[in-house]
């Protein structure tokens, strides 16, 4: 049975093997690169590429006045990836099924390869692009998706990112968030913008990345306090040795800006979500590493809910 150190080394090695030579990369760092997007075809049960989504038919669903954005890091290094992701998606499916019909769900996932970003099919996507950071040692980037508000033709920009890991010198997360903020704030006709993900906030400067870039921190805006246990999203479900060494922290965050949205609620989710009990072999592999339970990931997820204001409706 592999140890966590061995899993980490193997993951880094595999990432290096998958890295493309710069001569084969078509995009320019720090600039938008159009990203294809897909819609699930219920009849054929496959993902179909979409060139441009048709406008939602208003008679088919109530007007959407609220968006709930879920963000969750599903650790890529741990074994039983498929079983863990299936359990995580089942948890998200249950959570989103309880939303009011006037609320659209958006799901940001980090680390896993099953798909980093899911949108309520009732939303009209007008643009999708990715910005690859030049300041990165880990090939980090940010994904941006624009949703058009038909009534006003204004847009809501939603973004997913996984900022640089570890305490590097010099640090890279400040420049990464600075670049992401540029694309959150500079888009033409934007009513508002939200970015959420694993921000790897483990150093003092991370606490001001939102204010340094004229953004709001959803957790803090609703009365949360920095370094408070009720905000921690990493550590509770980590290996005991890692928790003792690094403690718990608020790695996962949601930042936002714009007058066309209003923050309504913020909460954590995903506490004690485990691999299905029928998957004994996969559960045992996690428990053998030293985890207290067969958790799907070492992170808790975050959910931020926003109202669309100024009499706009999606």
Tab-separated table of C-alpha atoms in Angstrom:
chain	number	residue	atom	x	y	z
A	1	UNK	CA	0.000	0.000	0.000
A	2	UNK	CA	1.403	3.372	-1.058
A	3	UNK	CA	1.948	6.078	1.534
A	4	UNK	CA	0.774	9.680	1.081
A	5	UNK	CA	4.359	10.771	0.380
A	6	UNK	CA	4.598	8.189	-2.397
A	7	UNK	CA	1.239	9.262	-3.819
A	8	UNK	CA	2.388	12.871	-3.829
A	9	UNK	CA	5.666	12.075	-5.599
A	10	UNK	CA	3.872	9.936	-8.187
A	11	UNK	CA	1.332	12.692	-8.843
A	12	UNK	CA	4.044	15.282	-9.394
A	13	UNK	CA	5.869	12.911	-11.724
A	14	UNK	CA	2.734	12.224	-13.753
A	15	UNK	CA	1.988	15.942	-14.002
A	16	UNK	CA	5.471	16.521	-15.380
A	17	UNK	CA	5.023	13.814	-18.001
A	18	UNK	CA	1.742	15.355	-19.153
A	19	UNK	CA	3.162	18.863	-19.484
A	20	UNK	CA	3.231	20.000	-23.100
A	21	UNK	CA	6.276	21.679	-24.649
A	22	UNK	CA	5.773	25.429	-25.040
A	23	UNK	CA	6.041	25.040	-28.819
A	24	UNK	CA	2.842	22.954	-28.814
A	25	UNK	CA	0.776	25.321	-26.678
A	26	UNK	CA	-1.640	27.364	-28.834
A	27	UNK	CA	-2.609	29.977	-26.254
A	28	UNK	CA	-0.775	33.032	-24.945
A	29	UNK	CA	-0.305	33.225	-21.200
A	30	UNK	CA	-2.385	35.827	-19.336
A	31	UNK	CA	-4.720	36.306	-22.326
A	32	UNK	CA	-8.213	34.870	-22.898
A	33	UNK	CA	-8.326	31.621	-24.859
A	34	UNK	CA	-11.773	30.496	-26.108
A	35	UNK	CA	-12.924	27.353	-24.355
A	36	UNK	CA	-15.381	24.876	-25.918
A	37	UNK	CA	-18.365	23.938	-23.796
A	38	UNK	CA	-20.830	21.088	-23.919
A	39	UNK	CA	-24.389	20.134	-23.063
A	40	UNK	CA	-25.535	16.730	-21.873
A	41	UNK	CA	-27.729	15.013	-24.458
A	42	UNK	CA	-30.342	13.056	-22.537
A	43	UNK	CA	-31.302	10.830	-25.474
A	44	UNK	CA	-27.809	9.732	-26.542
A	45	UNK	CA	-26.312	10.060	-23.037
A	46	UNK	CA	-23.181	11.840	-24.243
A	47	UNK	CA	-21.753	15.337	-23.941
A	48	UNK	CA	-22.405	17.293	-27.153
A	49	UNK	CA	-20.298	20.336	-28.125
A	50	UNK	CA	-22.257	23.571	-28.247
A	51	UNK	CA	-21.327	26.436	-30.547
A	52	UNK	CA	-23.987	28.770	-29.205
A	53	UNK	CA	-26.775	27.952	-26.832
A	54	UNK	CA	-30.258	29.043	-27.748
A	55	UNK	CA	-32.021	31.481	-25.456
A	56	UNK	CA	-33.946	29.765	-22.675
A	57	UNK	CA	-37.664	29.416	-23.349
A	58	UNK	CA	-39.399	31.462	-20.689
A	59	UNK	CA	-42.559	29.342	-20.710
A	60	UNK	CA	-40.611	26.220	-19.773
A	61	UNK	CA	-39.328	27.454	-16.411
A	62	UNK	CA	-39.890	30.269	-13.907
A	63	UNK	CA	-37.683	33.339	-14.178
A	64	UNK	CA	-34.366	32.788	-12.464
A	65	UNK	CA	-33.701	35.463	-9.874
A	66	UNK	CA	-30.969	33.780	-7.824
A	67	UNK	CA	-27.755	31.855	-8.445
A	68	UNK	CA	-26.207	29.382	-6.011
A	69	UNK	CA	-22.547	28.716	-6.738
A	70	UNK	CA	-20.968	25.573	-5.282
A	71	UNK	CA	-17.190	25.144	-5.203
A	72	UNK	CA	-15.371	21.985	-4.096
A	73	UNK	CA	-11.806	20.694	-4.390
A	74	UNK	CA	-11.788	16.919	-4.932
A	75	UNK	CA	-8.226	15.791	-4.153
A	76	UNK	CA	-6.561	14.298	-7.239
A	77	UNK	CA	-3.782	12.477	-5.373
A	78	UNK	CA	-5.897	10.101	-3.318
A	79	UNK	CA	-6.819	6.607	-4.531
A	80	UNK	CA	-10.347	5.518	-5.551
A	81	UNK	CA	-10.854	8.614	-7.690
A	82	UNK	CA	-13.969	7.347	-9.476
A	83	UNK	CA	-15.687	6.164	-6.312
A	84	UNK	CA	-14.877	9.422	-4.540
A	85	UNK	CA	-16.113	11.563	-7.419
A	86	UNK	CA	-19.311	9.546	-7.781
A	87	UNK	CA	-20.063	10.099	-4.104
A	88	UNK	CA	-19.251	13.812	-4.385
A	89	UNK	CA	-21.489	14.250	-7.438
A	90	UNK	CA	-24.302	12.349	-5.725
A	91	UNK	CA	-24.023	14.737	-2.776
A	92	UNK	CA	-24.119	17.749	-5.099
A	93	UNK	CA	-27.083	16.314	-6.995
A	94	UNK	CA	-29.014	15.938	-3.760
A	95	UNK	CA	-28.107	19.470	-2.644
A	96	UNK	CA	-29.010	21.170	-5.927
A	97	UNK	CA	-32.285	19.237	-6.236
A	98	UNK	CA	-33.520	21.055	-3.133
A	99	UNK	CA	-33.005	24.537	-4.589
A	100	UNK	CA	-36.087	26.638	-5.420
A	101	UNK	CA	-37.104	26.660	-9.087
A	102	UNK	CA	-36.096	30.320	-9.288
A	103	UNK	CA	-32.497	29.483	-8.318
A	104	UNK	CA	-29.939	28.300	-10.869
A	105	UNK	CA	-27.070	26.070	-9.756
A	106	UNK	CA	-23.441	26.501	-10.820
A	107	UNK	CA	-20.782	23.991	-9.724
A	108	UNK	CA	-17.038	24.659	-9.655
A	109	UNK	CA	-14.794	21.640	-9.158
A	110	UNK	CA	-11.044	21.718	-8.757
A	111	UNK	CA	-8.385	19.030	-9.178
A	112	UNK	CA	-10.410	16.153	-10.635
A	113	UNK	CA	-10.597	15.535	-14.393
A	114	UNK	CA	-14.283	14.691	-14.641
A	115	UNK	CA	-15.160	18.274	-15.546
A	116	UNK	CA	-14.290	21.479	-13.701
A	117	UNK	CA	-17.439	23.508	-14.129
A	118	UNK	CA	-21.145	22.645	-14.404
A	119	UNK	CA	-23.970	25.060	-15.244
A	120	UNK	CA	-27.717	24.871	-14.868
A	121	UNK	CA	-28.887	24.157	-18.433
A	122	UNK	CA	-31.502	26.912	-18.081
A	123	UNK	CA	-28.731	29.527	-18.141
A	124	UNK	CA	-27.738	31.060	-21.471
A	125	UNK	CA	-23.966	30.961	-21.975
A	126	UNK	CA	-22.704	33.782	-24.188
A	127	UNK	CA	-18.950	33.286	-23.777
A	128	UNK	CA	-16.472	30.834	-22.291
A	129	UNK	CA	-12.723	31.366	-22.055
A	130	UNK	CA	-9.708	30.327	-20.034
A	131	UNK	CA	-6.753	32.464	-18.915
A	132	UNK	CA	-3.530	30.522	-18.337
A	133	UNK	CA	-1.329	32.205	-15.744
A	134	UNK	CA	2.235	33.020	-16.768
A	135	UNK	CA	3.200	33.242	-13.084
A	136	UNK	CA	2.817	29.569	-12.202
A	137	UNK	CA	4.939	26.508	-11.582
A	138	UNK	CA	1.895	24.228	-11.576
A	139	UNK	CA	0.115	25.187	-14.812
A	140	UNK	CA	-2.682	26.972	-12.970
A	141	UNK	CA	-5.361	28.985	-14.769
A	142	UNK	CA	-8.832	30.480	-14.405
A	143	UNK	CA	-11.974	29.545	-16.328
A	144	UNK	CA	-14.504	32.305	-17.083
A	145	UNK	CA	-18.094	31.818	-18.263
A	146	UNK	CA	-20.432	34.665	-19.200
A	147	UNK	CA	-24.176	34.271	-18.725
A	148	UNK	CA	-26.340	36.775	-20.580
A	149	UNK	CA	-29.235	38.482	-18.841
A	150	UNK	CA	-31.780	38.741	-21.710
A	151	UNK	CA	-33.852	41.561	-20.218
A	152	UNK	CA	-30.947	44.007	-20.042
A	153	UNK	CA	-28.402	42.271	-22.317
A	154	UNK	CA	-25.971	42.621	-19.426
A	155	UNK	CA	-23.757	39.757	-18.368
A	156	UNK	CA	-22.878	37.904	-15.219
A	157	UNK	CA	-19.333	36.501	-15.305
A	158	UNK	CA	-18.628	33.360	-13.276
A	159	UNK	CA	-15.107	32.039	-12.764
A	160	UNK	CA	-13.398	28.979	-11.322
A	161	UNK	CA	-9.740	28.823	-10.290
A	162	UNK	CA	-7.249	26.846	-8.242
A	163	UNK	CA	-4.513	29.237	-7.160
A	164	UNK	CA	-0.900	28.141	-6.734
A	165	UNK	CA	-0.263	25.683	-3.925
A	166	UNK	CA	2.356	25.885	-1.177
A	167	UNK	CA	4.291	28.782	0.356
A	168	UNK	CA	6.557	29.667	-2.549
A	169	UNK	CA	9.162	32.426	-2.559
A	170	UNK	CA	8.347	34.666	-4.295
A	171	UNK	CA	4.625	33.992	-3.874
A	172	UNK	CA	2.548	33.560	-7.036
A	173	UNK	CA	-1.020	33.783	-5.757
A	174	UNK	CA	-1.056	37.618	-5.591
A	175	UNK	CA	-0.262	38.013	-9.286
A	176	UNK	CA	-2.683	35.224	-10.199
A	177	UNK	CA	-5.569	36.858	-8.346
A	178	UNK	CA	-4.601	40.271	-9.702
A	179	UNK	CA	-4.901	38.936	-13.246
A	180	UNK	CA	-8.160	37.121	-12.498
A	181	UNK	CA	-9.603	40.313	-10.983
A	182	UNK	CA	-8.754	42.197	-14.171
A	183	UNK	CA	-11.007	39.886	-16.165
A	184	UNK	CA	-13.711	40.020	-13.512
A	185	UNK	CA	-13.853	43.801	-13.675
A	186	UNK	CA	-12.984	44.739	-17.251
A	187	UNK	CA	-15.667	42.886	-19.207
A	188	UNK	CA	-18.007	45.059	-21.252
A	189	UNK	CA	-21.556	45.209	-19.937
A	190	UNK	CA	-20.910	43.131	-16.828
A	191	UNK	CA	-23.583	43.388	-14.149
A	192	UNK	CA	-21.434	41.431	-11.743
A	193	UNK	CA	-18.760	38.772	-11.457
A	194	UNK	CA	-17.987	35.929	-9.048
A	195	UNK	CA	-14.855	33.807	-8.729
A	196	UNK	CA	-14.712	30.801	-6.424
A	197	UNK	CA	-12.324	27.943	-5.875
A	198	UNK	CA	-9.428	26.624	-3.865
A	199	UNK	CA	-7.397	29.789	-3.258
A	200	UNK	CA	-4.789	27.936	-1.136
A	201	UNK	CA	-4.944	30.731	1.438
A	202	UNK	CA	-2.176	29.666	3.831
A	203	UNK	CA	-0.073	32.831	4.269
A	204	UNK	CA	-0.808	36.248	5.816
A	205	UNK	CA	-0.969	38.067	2.460
A	206	UNK	CA	-3.819	35.768	1.347
A	207	UNK	CA	-6.145	37.473	3.831
A	208	UNK	CA	-6.138	40.695	1.790
A	209	UNK	CA	-6.199	39.354	-1.779
A	210	UNK	CA	-9.846	40.415	-2.117
A	211	UNK	CA	-9.402	43.994	-0.868
A	212	UNK	CA	-6.087	44.373	-2.718
A	213	UNK	CA	-8.032	43.810	-5.938
A	214	UNK	CA	-11.256	45.705	-5.153
A	215	UNK	CA	-13.249	42.517	-4.629
A	216	UNK	CA	-15.573	41.381	-1.853
A	217	UNK	CA	-15.026	38.200	0.174
A	218	UNK	CA	-18.423	36.482	0.536
A	219	UNK	CA	-17.616	34.855	3.883
A	220	UNK	CA	-16.331	38.079	5.449
A	221	UNK	CA	-19.120	40.234	4.010
A	222	UNK	CA	-21.703	38.196	5.917
A	223	UNK	CA	-19.921	38.579	9.238
A	224	UNK	CA	-17.381	35.781	9.086
A	225	UNK	CA	-14.092	36.332	10.875
A	226	UNK	CA	-10.639	35.488	9.611
A	227	UNK	CA	-9.039	32.513	11.397
A	228	UNK	CA	-12.384	31.427	12.829
A	229	UNK	CA	-13.184	27.715	12.975
A	230	UNK	CA	-16.564	28.204	11.309
A	231	UNK	CA	-14.787	29.346	8.147
A	232	UNK	CA	-12.134	26.635	7.847
A	233	UNK	CA	-12.443	24.457	4.747
A	234	UNK	CA	-9.279	22.364	5.010
A	235	UNK	CA	-7.802	20.303	7.814
A	236	UNK	CA	-10.869	18.732	9.392
A	237	UNK	CA	-10.755	15.827	6.925
A	238	UNK	CA	-7.006	15.752	6.287
A	239	UNK	CA	-4.668	13.037	7.498
A	240	UNK	CA	-4.048	13.476	11.251
A	241	UNK	CA	-0.323	14.068	10.678
A	242	UNK	CA	-1.037	16.845	8.179
A	243	UNK	CA	-3.682	18.406	10.410
A	244	UNK	CA	-1.256	18.427	13.345
A	245	UNK	CA	1.492	19.924	11.198
A	246	UNK	CA	-0.490	22.607	9.352
A	247	UNK	CA	-3.666	23.054	11.370
A	248	UNK	CA	-6.953	24.041	9.726
A	249	UNK	CA	-7.409	26.939	7.313
A	250	UNK	CA	-9.891	28.737	5.047
A	251	UNK	CA	-8.366	27.709	1.726
A	252	UNK	CA	-11.598	27.871	-0.286
A	253	UNK	CA	-13.205	31.243	-0.965
A	254	UNK	CA	-15.646	33.173	-3.142
A	255	UNK	CA	-14.867	36.741	-4.243
A	256	UNK	CA	-17.266	38.993	-6.147
A	257	UNK	CA	-17.867	42.474	-7.537
A	258	UNK	CA	-20.537	44.440	-9.395
A	259	UNK	CA	-23.793	46.266	-8.675
A	260	UNK	CA	-26.014	43.777	-10.484
A	261	UNK	CA	-25.738	41.053	-7.849
A	262	UNK	CA	-26.369	40.967	-4.111
A	263	UNK	CA	-24.884	38.386	-1.764
A	264	UNK	CA	-27.605	36.547	0.155
A	265	UNK	CA	-25.960	33.593	1.874
A	266	UNK	CA	-22.699	31.735	2.346
A	267	UNK	CA	-22.104	28.323	3.887
A	268	UNK	CA	-19.880	25.266	3.849
A	269	UNK	CA	-21.012	21.865	2.637
A	270	UNK	CA	-19.577	18.385	2.124
A	271	UNK	CA	-18.820	17.622	5.766
A	272	UNK	CA	-18.356	13.877	6.345
A	273	UNK	CA	-19.306	12.878	2.794
A	274	UNK	CA	-17.837	9.412	2.290
A	275	UNK	CA	-17.454	6.827	-0.441
A	276	UNK	CA	-20.538	4.631	-0.711
A	277	UNK	CA	-20.484	1.803	1.833
A	278	UNK	CA	-20.869	-0.756	-0.962
A	279	UNK	CA	-17.373	0.184	-2.212
A	280	UNK	CA	-15.501	-1.634	0.551
A	281	UNK	CA	-12.234	-2.070	-1.366
A	282	UNK	CA	-12.040	1.626	-2.227
A	283	UNK	CA	-12.956	2.662	1.310
A	284	UNK	CA	-10.294	0.378	2.765
A	285	UNK	CA	-7.615	1.944	0.542
A	286	UNK	CA	-8.334	5.368	2.036
A	287	UNK	CA	-8.568	4.105	5.598
A	288	UNK	CA	-5.240	2.296	5.179
A	289	UNK	CA	-3.574	5.660	4.534
A	290	UNK	CA	-4.661	6.817	7.983
A	291	UNK	CA	-7.825	8.822	7.310
A	292	UNK	CA	-10.426	8.830	10.068
A	293	UNK	CA	-13.176	8.057	7.544
A	294	UNK	CA	-13.408	7.228	3.838
A	295	UNK	CA	-13.964	10.882	2.936
A	296	UNK	CA	-14.293	11.851	-0.719
A	297	UNK	CA	-11.778	14.677	-0.269
A	298	UNK	CA	-9.786	16.586	2.326
A	299	UNK	CA	-11.614	19.857	1.556
A	300	UNK	CA	-15.041	21.087	2.564
A	301	UNK	CA	-17.007	22.799	-0.167
A	302	UNK	CA	-18.415	26.319	-0.144
A	303	UNK	CA	-21.768	27.590	-1.400
A	304	UNK	CA	-22.447	31.270	-2.135
A	305	UNK	CA	-25.932	32.462	-3.109
A	306	UNK	CA	-26.511	35.713	-4.988
A	307	UNK	CA	-29.662	37.556	-6.003
A	308	UNK	CA	-29.824	39.224	-9.411
A	309	UNK	CA	-30.842	42.805	-8.651
A	310	UNK	CA	-31.961	45.961	-10.486
A	311	UNK	CA	-35.102	44.178	-11.704
A	312	UNK	CA	-33.114	41.878	-13.984
A	313	UNK	CA	-34.047	38.256	-14.554
A	314	UNK	CA	-32.031	35.569	-16.297
